[in-house]
Tab-separated table of C-alpha atoms and ligand atoms in Angstrom:
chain	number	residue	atom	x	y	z
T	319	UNK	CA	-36.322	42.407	-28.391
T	320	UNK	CA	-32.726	42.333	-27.283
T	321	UNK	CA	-31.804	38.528	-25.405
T	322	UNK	CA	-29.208	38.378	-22.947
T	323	UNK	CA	-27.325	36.303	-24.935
T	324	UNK	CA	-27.328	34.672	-28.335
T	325	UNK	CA	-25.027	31.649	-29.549
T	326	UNK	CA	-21.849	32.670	-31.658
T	327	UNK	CA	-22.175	31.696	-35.155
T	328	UNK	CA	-19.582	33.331	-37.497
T	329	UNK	CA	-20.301	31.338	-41.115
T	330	UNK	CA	-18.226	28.399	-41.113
T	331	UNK	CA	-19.467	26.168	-39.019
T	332	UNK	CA	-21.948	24.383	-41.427
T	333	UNK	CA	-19.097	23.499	-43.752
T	334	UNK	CA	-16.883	22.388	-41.500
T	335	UNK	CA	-19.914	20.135	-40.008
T	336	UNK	CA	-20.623	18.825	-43.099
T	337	UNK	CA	-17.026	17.882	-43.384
T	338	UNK	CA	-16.598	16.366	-40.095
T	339	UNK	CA	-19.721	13.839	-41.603
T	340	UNK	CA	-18.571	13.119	-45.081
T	341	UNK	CA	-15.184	11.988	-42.874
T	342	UNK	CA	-17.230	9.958	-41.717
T	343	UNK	CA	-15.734	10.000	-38.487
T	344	UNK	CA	-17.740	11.874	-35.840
T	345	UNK	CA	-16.741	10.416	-32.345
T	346	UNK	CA	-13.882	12.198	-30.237
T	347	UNK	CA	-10.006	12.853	-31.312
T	348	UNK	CA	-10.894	13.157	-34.913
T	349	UNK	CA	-9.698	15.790	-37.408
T	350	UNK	CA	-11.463	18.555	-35.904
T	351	UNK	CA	-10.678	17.980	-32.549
T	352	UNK	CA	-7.017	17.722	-33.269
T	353	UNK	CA	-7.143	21.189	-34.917
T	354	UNK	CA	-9.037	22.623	-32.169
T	355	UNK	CA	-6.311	20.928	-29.590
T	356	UNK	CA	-4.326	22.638	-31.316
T	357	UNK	CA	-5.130	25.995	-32.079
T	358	UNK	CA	-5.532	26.288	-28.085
T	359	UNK	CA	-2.321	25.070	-27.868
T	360	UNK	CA	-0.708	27.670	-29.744
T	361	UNK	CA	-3.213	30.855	-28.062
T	362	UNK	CA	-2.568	29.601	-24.700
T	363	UNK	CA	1.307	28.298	-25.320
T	364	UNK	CA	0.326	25.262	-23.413
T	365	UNK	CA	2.260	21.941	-23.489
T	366	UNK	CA	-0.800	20.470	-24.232
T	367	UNK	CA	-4.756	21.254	-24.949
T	368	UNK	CA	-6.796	18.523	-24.904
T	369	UNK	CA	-11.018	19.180	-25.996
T	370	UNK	CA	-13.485	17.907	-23.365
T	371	UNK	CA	-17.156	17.441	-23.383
T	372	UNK	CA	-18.008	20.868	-20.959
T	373	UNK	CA	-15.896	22.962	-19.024
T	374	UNK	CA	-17.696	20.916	-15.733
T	375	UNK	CA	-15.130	17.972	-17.178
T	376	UNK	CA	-12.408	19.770	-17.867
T	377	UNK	CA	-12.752	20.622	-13.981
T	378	UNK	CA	-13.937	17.037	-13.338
T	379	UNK	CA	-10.397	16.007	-14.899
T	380	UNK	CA	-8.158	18.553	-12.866
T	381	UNK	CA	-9.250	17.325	-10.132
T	382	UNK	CA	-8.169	14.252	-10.888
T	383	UNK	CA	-5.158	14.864	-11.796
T	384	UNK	CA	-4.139	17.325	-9.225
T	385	UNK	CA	-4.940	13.723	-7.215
T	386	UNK	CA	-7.295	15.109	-4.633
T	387	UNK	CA	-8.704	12.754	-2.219
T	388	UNK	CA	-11.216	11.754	0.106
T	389	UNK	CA	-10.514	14.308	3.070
T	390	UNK	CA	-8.464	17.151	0.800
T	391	UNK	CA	-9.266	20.742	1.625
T	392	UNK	CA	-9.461	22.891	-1.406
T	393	UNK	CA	-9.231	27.205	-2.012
T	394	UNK	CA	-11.964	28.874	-4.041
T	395	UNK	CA	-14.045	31.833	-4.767
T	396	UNK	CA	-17.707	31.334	-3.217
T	397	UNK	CA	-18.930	33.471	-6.043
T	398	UNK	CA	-18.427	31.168	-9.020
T	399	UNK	CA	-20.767	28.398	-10.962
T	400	UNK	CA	-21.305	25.137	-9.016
T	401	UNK	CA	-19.166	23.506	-11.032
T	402	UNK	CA	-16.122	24.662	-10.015
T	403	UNK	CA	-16.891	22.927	-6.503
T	404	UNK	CA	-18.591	19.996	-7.688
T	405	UNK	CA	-15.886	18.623	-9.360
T	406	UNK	CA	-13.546	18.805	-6.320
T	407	UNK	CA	-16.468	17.385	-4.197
T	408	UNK	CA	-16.690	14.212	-6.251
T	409	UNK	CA	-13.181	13.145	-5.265
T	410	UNK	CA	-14.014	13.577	-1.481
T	411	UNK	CA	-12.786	17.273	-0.749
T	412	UNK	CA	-14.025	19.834	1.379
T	413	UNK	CA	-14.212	23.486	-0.123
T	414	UNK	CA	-12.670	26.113	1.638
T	415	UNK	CA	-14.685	29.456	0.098
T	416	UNK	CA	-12.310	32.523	0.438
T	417	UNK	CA	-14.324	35.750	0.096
T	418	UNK	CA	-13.834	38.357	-3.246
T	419	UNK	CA	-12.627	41.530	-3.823
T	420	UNK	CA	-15.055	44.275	-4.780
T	421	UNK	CA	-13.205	45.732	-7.936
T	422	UNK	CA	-12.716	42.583	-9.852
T	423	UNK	CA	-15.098	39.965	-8.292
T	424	UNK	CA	-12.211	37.863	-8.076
T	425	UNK	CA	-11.039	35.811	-5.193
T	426	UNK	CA	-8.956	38.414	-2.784
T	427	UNK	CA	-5.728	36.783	-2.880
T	428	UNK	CA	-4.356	38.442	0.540
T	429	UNK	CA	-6.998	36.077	2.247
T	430	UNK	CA	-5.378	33.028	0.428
T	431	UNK	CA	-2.298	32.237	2.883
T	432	UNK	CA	-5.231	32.481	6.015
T	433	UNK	CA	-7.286	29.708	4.646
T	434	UNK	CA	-4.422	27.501	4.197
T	435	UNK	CA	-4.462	24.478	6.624
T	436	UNK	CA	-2.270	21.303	6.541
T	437	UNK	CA	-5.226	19.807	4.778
T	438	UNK	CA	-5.263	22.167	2.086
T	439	UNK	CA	-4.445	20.344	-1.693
T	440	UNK	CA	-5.579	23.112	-4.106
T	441	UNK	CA	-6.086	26.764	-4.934
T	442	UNK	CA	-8.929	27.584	-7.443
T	443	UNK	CA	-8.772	31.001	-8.968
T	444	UNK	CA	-11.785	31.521	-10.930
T	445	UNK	CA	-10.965	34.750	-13.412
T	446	UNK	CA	-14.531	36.400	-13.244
T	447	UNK	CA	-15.863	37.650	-16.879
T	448	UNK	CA	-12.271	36.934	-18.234
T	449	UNK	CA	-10.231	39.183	-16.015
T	450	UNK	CA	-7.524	37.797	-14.607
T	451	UNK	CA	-7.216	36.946	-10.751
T	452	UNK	CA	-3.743	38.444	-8.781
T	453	UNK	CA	-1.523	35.398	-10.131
T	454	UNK	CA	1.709	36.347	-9.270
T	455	UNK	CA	0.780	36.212	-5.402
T	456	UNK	CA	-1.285	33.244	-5.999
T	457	UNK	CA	1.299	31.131	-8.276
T	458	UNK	CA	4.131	32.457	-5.083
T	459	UNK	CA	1.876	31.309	-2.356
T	460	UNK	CA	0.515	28.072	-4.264
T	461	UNK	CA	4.522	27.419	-4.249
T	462	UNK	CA	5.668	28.079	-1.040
T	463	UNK	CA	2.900	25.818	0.106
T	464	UNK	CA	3.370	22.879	-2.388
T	465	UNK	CA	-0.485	23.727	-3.653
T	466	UNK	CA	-1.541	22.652	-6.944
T	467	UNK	CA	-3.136	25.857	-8.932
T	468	UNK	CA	-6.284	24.998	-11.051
T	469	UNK	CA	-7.306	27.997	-13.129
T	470	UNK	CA	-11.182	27.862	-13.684
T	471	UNK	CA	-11.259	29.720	-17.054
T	472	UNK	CA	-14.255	29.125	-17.789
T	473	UNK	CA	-14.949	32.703	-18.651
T	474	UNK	CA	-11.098	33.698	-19.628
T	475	UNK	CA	-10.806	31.868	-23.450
T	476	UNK	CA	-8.201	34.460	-25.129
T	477	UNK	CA	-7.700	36.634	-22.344
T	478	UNK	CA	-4.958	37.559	-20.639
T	479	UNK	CA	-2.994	38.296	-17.486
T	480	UNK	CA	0.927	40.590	-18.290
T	481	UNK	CA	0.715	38.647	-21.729
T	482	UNK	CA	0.189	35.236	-20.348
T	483	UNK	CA	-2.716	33.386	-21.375
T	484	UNK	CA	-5.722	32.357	-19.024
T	485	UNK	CA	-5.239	28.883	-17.800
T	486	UNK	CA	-1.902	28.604	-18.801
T	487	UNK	CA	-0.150	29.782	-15.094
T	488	UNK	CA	-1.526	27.027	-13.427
T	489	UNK	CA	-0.901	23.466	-12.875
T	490	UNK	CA	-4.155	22.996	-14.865
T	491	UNK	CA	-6.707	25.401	-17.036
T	492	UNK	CA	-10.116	24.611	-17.564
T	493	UNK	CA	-11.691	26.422	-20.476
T	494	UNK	CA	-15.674	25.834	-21.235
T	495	UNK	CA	-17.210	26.700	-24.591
T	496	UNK	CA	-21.068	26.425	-23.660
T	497	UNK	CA	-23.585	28.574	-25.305
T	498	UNK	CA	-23.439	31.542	-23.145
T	499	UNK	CA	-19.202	31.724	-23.685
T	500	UNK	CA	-17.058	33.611	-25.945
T	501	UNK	CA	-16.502	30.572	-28.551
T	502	UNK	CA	-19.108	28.064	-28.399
T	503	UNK	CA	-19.960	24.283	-29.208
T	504	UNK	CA	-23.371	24.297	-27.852
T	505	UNK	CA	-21.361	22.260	-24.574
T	506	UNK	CA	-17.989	21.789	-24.745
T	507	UNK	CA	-14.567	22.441	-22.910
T	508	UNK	CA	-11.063	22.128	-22.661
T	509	UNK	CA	-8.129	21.519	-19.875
T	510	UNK	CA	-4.790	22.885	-20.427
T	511	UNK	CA	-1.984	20.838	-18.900
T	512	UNK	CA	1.168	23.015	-18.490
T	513	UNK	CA	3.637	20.331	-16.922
T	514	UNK	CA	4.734	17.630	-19.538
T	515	UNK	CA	4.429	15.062	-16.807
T	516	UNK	CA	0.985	15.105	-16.313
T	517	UNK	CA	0.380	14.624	-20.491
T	518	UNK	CA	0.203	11.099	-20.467
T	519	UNK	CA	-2.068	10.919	-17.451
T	520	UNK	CA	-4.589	13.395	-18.716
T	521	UNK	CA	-4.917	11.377	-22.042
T	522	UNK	CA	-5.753	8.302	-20.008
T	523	UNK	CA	-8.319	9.776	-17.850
T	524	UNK	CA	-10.382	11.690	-20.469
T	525	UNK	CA	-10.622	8.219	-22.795
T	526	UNK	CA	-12.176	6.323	-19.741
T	527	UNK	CA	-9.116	5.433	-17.991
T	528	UNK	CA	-7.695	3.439	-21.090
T	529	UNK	CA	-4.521	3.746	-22.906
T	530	UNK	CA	-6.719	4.065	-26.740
T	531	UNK	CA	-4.528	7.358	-27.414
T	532	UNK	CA	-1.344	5.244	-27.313
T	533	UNK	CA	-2.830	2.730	-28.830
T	534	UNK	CA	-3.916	4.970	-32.246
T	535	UNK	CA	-0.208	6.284	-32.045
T	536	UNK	CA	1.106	2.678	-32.382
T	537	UNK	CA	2.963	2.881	-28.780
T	538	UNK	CA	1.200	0.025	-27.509
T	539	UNK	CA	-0.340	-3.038	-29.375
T	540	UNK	CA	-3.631	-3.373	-27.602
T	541	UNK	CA	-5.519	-0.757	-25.374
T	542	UNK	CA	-6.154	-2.060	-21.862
T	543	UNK	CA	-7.630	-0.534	-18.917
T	544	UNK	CA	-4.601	1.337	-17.038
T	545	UNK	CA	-6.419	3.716	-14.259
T	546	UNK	CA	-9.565	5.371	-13.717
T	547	UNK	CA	-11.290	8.091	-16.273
T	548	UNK	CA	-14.615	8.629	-18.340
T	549	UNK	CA	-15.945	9.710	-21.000
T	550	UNK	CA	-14.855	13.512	-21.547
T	551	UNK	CA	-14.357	12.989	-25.278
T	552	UNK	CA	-15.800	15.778	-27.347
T	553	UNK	CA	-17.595	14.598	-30.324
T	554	UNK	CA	-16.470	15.737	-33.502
T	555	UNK	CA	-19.267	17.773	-34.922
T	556	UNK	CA	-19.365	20.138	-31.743
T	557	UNK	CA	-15.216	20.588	-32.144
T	558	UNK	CA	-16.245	21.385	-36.238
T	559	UNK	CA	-18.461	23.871	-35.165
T	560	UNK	CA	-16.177	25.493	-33.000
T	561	UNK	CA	-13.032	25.255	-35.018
T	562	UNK	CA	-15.031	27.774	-37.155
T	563	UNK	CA	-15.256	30.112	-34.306
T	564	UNK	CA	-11.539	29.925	-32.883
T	565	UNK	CA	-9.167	29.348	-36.053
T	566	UNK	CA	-9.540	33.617	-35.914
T	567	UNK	CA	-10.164	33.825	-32.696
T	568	UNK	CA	-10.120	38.002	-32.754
T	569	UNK	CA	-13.102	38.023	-35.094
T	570	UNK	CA	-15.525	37.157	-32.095
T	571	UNK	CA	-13.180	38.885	-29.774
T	572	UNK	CA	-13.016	42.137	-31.509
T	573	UNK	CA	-17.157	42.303	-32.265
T	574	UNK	CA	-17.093	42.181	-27.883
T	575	UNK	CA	-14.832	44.287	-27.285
T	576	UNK	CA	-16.611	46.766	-29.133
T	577	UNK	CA	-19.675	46.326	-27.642
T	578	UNK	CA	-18.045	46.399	-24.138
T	579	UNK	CA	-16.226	49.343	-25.168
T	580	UNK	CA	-19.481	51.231	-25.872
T	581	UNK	CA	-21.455	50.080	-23.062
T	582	UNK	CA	-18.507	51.561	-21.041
T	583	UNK	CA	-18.323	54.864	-22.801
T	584	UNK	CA	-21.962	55.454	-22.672
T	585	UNK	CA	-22.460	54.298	-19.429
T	586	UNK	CA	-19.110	56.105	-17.717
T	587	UNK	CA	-20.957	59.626	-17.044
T	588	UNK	CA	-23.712	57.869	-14.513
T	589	UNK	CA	-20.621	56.013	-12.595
T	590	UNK	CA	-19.057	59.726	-12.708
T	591	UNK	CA	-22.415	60.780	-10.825
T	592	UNK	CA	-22.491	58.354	-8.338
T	593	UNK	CA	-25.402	56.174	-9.735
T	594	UNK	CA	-23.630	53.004	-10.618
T	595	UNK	CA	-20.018	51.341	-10.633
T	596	UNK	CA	-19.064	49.757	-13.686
T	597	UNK	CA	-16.182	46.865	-13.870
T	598	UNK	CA	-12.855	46.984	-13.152
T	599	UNK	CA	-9.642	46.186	-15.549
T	600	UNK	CA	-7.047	45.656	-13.675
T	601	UNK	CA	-3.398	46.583	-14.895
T	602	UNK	CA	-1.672	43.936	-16.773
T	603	UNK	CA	-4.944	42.342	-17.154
T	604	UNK	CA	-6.335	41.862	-20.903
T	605	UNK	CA	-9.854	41.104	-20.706
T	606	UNK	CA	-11.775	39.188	-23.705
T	607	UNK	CA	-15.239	40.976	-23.250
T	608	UNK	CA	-16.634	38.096	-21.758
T	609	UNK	CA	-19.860	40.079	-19.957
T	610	UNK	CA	-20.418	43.947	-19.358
T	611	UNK	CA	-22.206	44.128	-16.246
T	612	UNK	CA	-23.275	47.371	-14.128
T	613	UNK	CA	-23.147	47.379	-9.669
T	614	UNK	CA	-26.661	49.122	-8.470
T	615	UNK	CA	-27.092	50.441	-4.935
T	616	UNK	CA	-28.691	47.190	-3.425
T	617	UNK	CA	-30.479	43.786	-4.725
T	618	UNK	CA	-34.082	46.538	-4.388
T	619	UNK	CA	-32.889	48.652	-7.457
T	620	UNK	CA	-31.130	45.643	-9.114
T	621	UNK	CA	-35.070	43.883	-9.449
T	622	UNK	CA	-36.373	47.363	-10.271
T	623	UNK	CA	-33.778	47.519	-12.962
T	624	UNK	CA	-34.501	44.560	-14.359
T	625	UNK	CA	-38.228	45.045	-14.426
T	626	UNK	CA	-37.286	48.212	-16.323
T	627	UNK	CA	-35.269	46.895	-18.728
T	628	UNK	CA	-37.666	44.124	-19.486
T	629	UNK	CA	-40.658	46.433	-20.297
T	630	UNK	CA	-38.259	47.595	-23.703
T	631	UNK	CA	-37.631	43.795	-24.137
T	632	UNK	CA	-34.134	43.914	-23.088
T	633	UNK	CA	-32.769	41.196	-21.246
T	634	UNK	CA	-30.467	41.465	-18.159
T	635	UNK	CA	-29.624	38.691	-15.587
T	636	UNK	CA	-28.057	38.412	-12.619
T	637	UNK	CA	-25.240	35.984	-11.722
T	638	UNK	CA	-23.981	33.665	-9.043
T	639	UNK	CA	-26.293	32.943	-5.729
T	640	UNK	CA	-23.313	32.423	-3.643
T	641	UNK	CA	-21.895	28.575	-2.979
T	642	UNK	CA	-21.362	29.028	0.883
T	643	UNK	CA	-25.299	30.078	1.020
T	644	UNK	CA	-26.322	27.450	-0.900
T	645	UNK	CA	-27.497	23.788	0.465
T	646	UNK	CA	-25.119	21.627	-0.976
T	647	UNK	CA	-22.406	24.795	-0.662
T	648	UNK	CA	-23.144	24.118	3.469
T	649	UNK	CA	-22.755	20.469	3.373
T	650	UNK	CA	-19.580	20.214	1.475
T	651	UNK	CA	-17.611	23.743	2.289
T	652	UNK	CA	-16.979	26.424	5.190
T	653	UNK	CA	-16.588	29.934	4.510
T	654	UNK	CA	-12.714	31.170	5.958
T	655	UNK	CA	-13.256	34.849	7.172
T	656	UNK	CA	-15.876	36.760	7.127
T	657	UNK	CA	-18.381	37.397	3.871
T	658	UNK	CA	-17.560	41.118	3.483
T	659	UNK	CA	-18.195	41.474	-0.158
T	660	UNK	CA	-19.308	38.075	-1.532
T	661	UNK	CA	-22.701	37.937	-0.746
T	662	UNK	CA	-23.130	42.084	-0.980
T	663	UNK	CA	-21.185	42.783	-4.132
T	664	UNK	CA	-23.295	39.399	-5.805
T	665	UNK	CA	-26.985	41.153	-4.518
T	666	UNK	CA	-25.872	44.099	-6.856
T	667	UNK	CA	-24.541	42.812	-9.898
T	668	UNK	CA	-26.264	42.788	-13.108
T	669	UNK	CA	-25.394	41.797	-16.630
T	670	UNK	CA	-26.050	43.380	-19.848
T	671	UNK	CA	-26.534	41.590	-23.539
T	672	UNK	CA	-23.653	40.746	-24.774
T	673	UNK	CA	-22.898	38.876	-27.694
T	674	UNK	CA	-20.960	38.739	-31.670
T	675	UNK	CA	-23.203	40.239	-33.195
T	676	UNK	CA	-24.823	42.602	-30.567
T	677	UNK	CA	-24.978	46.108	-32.230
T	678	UNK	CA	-23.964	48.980	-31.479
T	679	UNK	CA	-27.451	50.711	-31.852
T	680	UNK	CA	-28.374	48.265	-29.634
T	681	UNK	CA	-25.815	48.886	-27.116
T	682	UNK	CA	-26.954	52.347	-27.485
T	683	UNK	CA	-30.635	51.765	-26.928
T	684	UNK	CA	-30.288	49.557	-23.759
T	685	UNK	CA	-27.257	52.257	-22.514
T	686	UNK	CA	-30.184	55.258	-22.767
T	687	UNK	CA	-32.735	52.887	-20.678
T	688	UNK	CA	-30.339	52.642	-17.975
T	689	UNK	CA	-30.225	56.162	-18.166
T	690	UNK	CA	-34.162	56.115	-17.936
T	691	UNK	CA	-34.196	54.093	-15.103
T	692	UNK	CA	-32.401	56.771	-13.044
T	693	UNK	CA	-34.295	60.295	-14.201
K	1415	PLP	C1	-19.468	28.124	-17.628
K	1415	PLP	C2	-18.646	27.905	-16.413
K	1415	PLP	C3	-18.308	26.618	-15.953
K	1415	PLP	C4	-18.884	25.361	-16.539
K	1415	PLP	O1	-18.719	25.183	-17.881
K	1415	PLP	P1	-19.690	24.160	-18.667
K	1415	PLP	O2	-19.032	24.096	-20.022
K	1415	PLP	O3	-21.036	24.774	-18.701
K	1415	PLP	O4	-19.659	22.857	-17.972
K	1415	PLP	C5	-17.467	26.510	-14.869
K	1415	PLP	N1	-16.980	27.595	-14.248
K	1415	PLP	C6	-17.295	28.847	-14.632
K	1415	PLP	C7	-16.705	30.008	-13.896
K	1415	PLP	C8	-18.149	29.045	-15.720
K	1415	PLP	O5	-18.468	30.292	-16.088
């Protein structure tokens, strides 16, 4: 049996739990979590890194701090996890979904500048399976209409777009280091501040609107309550396991690539016949192997596909029902434009196992059902 996904685990994590408990100090902003801070700091060049509890809070804290309000209008993808919306919709926004582009699954940033109203707070480029989204244009227009840019990369954790790192363009990046990610805490996250100003801010927030961090720096002699937050402190057994995973960050990276490479290889002489498309790498982009995932005709021979794959007890999934279909997506969003590829590209998408540790055998196995599935 091959699963869609299994959990990274690359040998150190153990120890460095074990550690983290004979410390005895297992709440938030501990040892680990400072060496994960960071380490992300110094991938992603960032001002400043701070852990979170998912990559839903990471979001959840953007928003804040991109100070959207009750009433905001906000820019994003319609294919992308809930997530991404909810966290704007808690403050009081309305989501404006912008429709994708075929190649990348990305948000088409020529449609961008069209959705823009005088309402309109925020842009949210979500970089689909770690491939970058068009961020020149979008960082341009974001500035030309005083937007604040909040990368959702989720997906884009040492990737990168003409050798800058995901979710370090924007105002804000959101990372998330869930089970089914490249580097994994079981949950977990991370936002990426990139202006200095907004350091201070973010700190308060994520330790429930309290000025503790000060405090344990001995800037202030007592920790009040100083503006609103929660609790999106990462404990510090999930930042031990995942130090493990990201202090060599191209061990995990390299095993994917590999795996994508193959699929890609294998796979490139049924693309060349017309029976599938296979993803797109954009130049300048630097992908991280998040997913590998195959286009069929139509959401008929996607099902059939899957169906075949699962008889050899390989698992493939599909991805994102889109937002602006979805109940909640209705009541708190409009689509701008029309839905030329959102809905269309999304019905034929389907992803392939993909994890450290996949092997190539494996790769090679699930690559000759495909092939099956077409003779
Ligand atoms: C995984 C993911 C999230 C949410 O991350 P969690 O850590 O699960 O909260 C948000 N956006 C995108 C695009 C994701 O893939």
């Amino acid at each position: 049996m091959i699963s869609f996904n299994v959990p990274p685990y690359v040998g150190n994590e153990q120890n460095y739990i074990k550690q983290a408990v004979e410390n005895h100090k297992i709440c938030g902003d501990g040892e680990f979590t400072k060496l994960c801070n960071s380490k992300l700091e110094e991938m992603t060049k960032t001002k400043k890194a701070l852990i979170t509890t998912s990559g839903t809070s990471a979001l959840e804290m953007a928003s804040i701090l991109a100070e959207i309000k009750e009433g905001d209008e906000v820019i994003m993808p319609s294919y992308t996890f809930v997530s991404t919306a909810n966290a704007f919709v808690l403050r009081g926004a309305r989501i404006v979904f912008v429709d994708i582009r075929p190649d990348t699954m990305n948000i088409d940033e020529n449609l961008i500048e069209g959705a823009i109203t005088p309402l309109t707070k925020a842009v949210v480029p979500v970089h689909y399976a770690g491939v970058s989204c068009e961020m020149d244009k979008i960082l341009s227009i974001a500035k030309a209409h005083n937007l604040k840019v909040i990368e959702d990369a989720a997906q884009g954790v040492n990737a990168y777009y003409k050798g800058k790192a995901l979710g370090s363009m924007g105002d804000f990046g959101c990372f998330s280091f869930h089970e089914t990610k490249n580097y994994s805490s079981g949950e977990g996250g991370a936002i990426l501040i990139n202006n200095e100003c907004d350091v201070e801010r973010a700190e308060i927030i994520r330790e429930k609107g309290t000025n503790r961090s000060k405090f344990f720096r001995g800037q202030v002699d007592k920790y009040t309550w100083v503006d609103v937050g929660s609790s999106y402190l990462q404990s510090e057994l999930n930042c031990a396991y995942l130090y493990a995973q990201i202090e060599n960050p191209d061990l995990i990276n390299d095993d994917r690539l590999n795996s994508w490479n193959t699929y890609y290889k294998l796979l490139k002489p049924l693309e060349d016949e017309g029976k599938l498309e296979l993803p797109v790498i954009p130049d300048g982009c630097v992908h991280n192997a998040h997913m590998f995932y195959i286009k069929l005709k139509d959401i008929d021979e996607r099902s059939a596909m899957i169906k075949h794959l699962r008889q050899y007890e390989i698992g493939s999934v599909f991805h994102y029902i889109p937002l602006h279909t979805s109940l909640a997506g209705q009541r708190f969003g409009r689509f701008f434009g029309d839905d030329v590829f959102t809905t269309r590209e999304s019905e034929r998408l389907l992803r392939l196992p993909l994890y450290y540790g996949l092997k190539e055998n494996q790769v090679e196995f699930i690559c000759e059902k495909v092939k099956e599935f077409f003779r």
